[in-house]
Coordinates of C-alpha atoms in Angstrom, one line a residue:
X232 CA -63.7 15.0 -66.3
X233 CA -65.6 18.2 -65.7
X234 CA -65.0 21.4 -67.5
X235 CA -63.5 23.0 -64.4
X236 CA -61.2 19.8 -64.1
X237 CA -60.4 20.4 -67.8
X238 CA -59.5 24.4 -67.1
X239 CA -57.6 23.4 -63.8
X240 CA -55.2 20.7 -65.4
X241 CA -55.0 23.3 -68.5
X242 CA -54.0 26.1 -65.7
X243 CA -51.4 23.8 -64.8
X244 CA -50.0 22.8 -67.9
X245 CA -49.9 26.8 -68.7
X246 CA -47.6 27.3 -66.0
X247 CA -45.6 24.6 -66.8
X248 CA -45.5 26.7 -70.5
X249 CA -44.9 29.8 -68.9
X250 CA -41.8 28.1 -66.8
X251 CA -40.1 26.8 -70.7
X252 CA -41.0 30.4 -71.7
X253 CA -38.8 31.7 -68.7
X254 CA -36.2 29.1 -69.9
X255 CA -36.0 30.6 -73.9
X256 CA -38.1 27.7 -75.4
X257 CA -41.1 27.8 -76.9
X258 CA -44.2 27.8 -74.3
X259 CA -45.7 25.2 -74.1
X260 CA -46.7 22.8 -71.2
X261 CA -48.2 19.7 -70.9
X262 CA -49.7 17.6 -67.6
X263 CA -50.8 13.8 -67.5
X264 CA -53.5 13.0 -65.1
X265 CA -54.8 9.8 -64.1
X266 CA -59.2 10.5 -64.2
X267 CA -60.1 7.4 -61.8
X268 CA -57.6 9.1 -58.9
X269 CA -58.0 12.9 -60.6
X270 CA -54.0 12.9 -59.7
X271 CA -50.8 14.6 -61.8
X272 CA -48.7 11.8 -63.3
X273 CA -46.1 14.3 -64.5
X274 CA -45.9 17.9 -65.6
X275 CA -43.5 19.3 -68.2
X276 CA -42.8 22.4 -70.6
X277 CA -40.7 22.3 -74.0
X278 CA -37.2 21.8 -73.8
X279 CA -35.5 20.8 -76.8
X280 CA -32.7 23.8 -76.5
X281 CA -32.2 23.1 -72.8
X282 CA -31.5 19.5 -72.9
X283 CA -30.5 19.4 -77.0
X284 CA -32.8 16.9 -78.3
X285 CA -35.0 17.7 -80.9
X286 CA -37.9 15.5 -79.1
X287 CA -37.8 17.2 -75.6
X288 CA -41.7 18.6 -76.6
X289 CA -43.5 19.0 -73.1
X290 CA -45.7 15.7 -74.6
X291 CA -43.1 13.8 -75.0
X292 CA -41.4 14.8 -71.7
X293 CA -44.2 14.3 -69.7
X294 CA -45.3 10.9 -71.2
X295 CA -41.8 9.5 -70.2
X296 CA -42.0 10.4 -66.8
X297 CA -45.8 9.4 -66.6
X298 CA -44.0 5.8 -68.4
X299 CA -41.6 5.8 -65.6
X300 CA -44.0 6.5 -62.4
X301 CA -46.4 3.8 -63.7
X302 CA -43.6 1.2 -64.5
X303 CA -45.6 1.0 -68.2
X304 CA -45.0 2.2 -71.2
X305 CA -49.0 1.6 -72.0
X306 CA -50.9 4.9 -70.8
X307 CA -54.4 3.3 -71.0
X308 CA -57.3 5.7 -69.6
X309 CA -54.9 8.8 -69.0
X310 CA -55.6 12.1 -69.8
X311 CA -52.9 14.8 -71.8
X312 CA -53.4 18.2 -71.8
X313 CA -51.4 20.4 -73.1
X314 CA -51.6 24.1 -74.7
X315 CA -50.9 23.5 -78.2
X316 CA -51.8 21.0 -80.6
X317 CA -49.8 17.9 -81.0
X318 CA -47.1 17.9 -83.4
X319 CA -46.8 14.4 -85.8
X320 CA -44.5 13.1 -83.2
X321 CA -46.2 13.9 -80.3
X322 CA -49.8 12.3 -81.5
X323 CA -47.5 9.1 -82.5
X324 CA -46.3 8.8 -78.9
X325 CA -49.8 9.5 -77.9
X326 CA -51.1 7.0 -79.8
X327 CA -48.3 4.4 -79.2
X328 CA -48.4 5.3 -75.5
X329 CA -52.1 4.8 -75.6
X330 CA -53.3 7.3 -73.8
X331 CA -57.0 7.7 -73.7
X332 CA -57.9 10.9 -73.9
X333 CA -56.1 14.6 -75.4
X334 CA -56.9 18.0 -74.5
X335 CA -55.7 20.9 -76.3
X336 CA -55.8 24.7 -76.0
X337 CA -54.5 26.4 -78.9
X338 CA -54.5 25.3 -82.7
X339 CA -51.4 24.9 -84.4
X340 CA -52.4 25.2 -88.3
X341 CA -48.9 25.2 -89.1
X342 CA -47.3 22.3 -87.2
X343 CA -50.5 20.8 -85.3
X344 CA -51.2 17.2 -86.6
X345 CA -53.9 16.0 -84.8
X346 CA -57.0 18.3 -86.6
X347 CA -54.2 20.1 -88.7
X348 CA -51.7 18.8 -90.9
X349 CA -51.7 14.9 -91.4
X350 CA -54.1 14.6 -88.7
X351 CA -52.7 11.5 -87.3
X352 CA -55.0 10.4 -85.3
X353 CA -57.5 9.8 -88.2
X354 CA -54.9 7.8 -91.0
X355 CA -55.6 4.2 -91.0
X356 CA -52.2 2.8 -89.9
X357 CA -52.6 4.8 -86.2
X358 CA -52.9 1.8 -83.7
X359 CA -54.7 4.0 -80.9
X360 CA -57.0 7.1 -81.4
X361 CA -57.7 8.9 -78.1
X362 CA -60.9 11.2 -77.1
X363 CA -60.0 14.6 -78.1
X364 CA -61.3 17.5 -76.7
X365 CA -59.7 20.9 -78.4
X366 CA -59.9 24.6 -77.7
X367 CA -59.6 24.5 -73.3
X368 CA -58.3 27.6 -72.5
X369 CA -57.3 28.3 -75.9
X370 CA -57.0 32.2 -75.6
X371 CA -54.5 32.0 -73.4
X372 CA -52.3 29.1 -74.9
X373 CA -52.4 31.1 -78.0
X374 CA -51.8 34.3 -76.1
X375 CA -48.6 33.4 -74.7
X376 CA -47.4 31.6 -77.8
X377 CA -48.0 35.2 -79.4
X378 CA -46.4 37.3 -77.1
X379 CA -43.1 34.6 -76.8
X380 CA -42.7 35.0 -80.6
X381 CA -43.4 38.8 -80.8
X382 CA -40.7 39.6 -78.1
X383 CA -38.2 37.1 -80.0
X384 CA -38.8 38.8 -83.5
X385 CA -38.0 42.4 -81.7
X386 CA -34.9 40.8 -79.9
X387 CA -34.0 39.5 -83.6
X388 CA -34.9 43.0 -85.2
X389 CA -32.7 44.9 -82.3
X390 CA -30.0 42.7 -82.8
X391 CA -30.0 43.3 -86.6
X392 CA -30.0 47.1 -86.0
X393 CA -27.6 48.0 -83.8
X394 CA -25.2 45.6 -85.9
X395 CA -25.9 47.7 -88.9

């Protein structure tokens, strides 16, 4: 893939974050692309308060559906992008789904886990280590993440004032 395919696929997976934003989860998006055909597999954002499950991450949601459109629960030679690092449970589907390649946007130090964290993809007992190509269109994945969690803190902090 190009570095224009890489920003297109990443614009797309940013509206997919904006579209959980719009729902009250956290944005972010993720989109599965086949490189051979350059086609979208499947799209989705976050939506572990929507749907209550705990694993509804846009990774996980959109690795499913790519699983159920190929009829295979093997991933071989896709490409993930998505507009926050991966999560511990998201690089273990990635790596279990064996997808072969992951593109980022924004850094998660807190809760990233594949160059944060545990960085998963580099113990010995992962099975599968994709290509990983960080920072696309990192600005604005981190940008919106920002301005989510800013407006929810002044939400919280109006909420705790006018109740005294």
């Amino acid at each position: 893939m190009t570095d224009a395919q890489d920003r297109l696929y990443m614009q797309q997976a940013l509206a997919e974050a904006q579209a959980a934003s719009s729902r009250g989860e956290v944005p972010v998006g993720a989109v599965l692309v086949d490189p051979v055909s350059d086609t979208v597999i499947a799209r989705s954002g976050n939506a572990p308060i929507g749907i209550d499950d705990p694993t509804a991450h846009a990774e996980i949601l959109a690795i499913r559906d790519g699983c159920y459109a190929r009829g295979n629960y093997r991933l071989t030679g896709l490409t993930l992008y998505v507009t926050l690092e991966p999560c511990t449970m998201c690089a273990g589907a990635i790596s279990n789904a064996r997808i072969g390649r992951v593109v980022y946007g924004a850094s998660d130090p807190k809760g990233g886990a594949v160059d944060s964290g545990v960085q998963f993809f580099q113990s010995p007992t992962c099975h599968h280590k994709p290509e990983v190509t960080r920072g696309v269109m990192e600005g604005e994945s981190a940008a919106m993440l920002k301005a989510f969690f800013r407006a929810r803190r002044k939400k919280t902090s109006r909420k705790k004032t006018s109740t005294g």
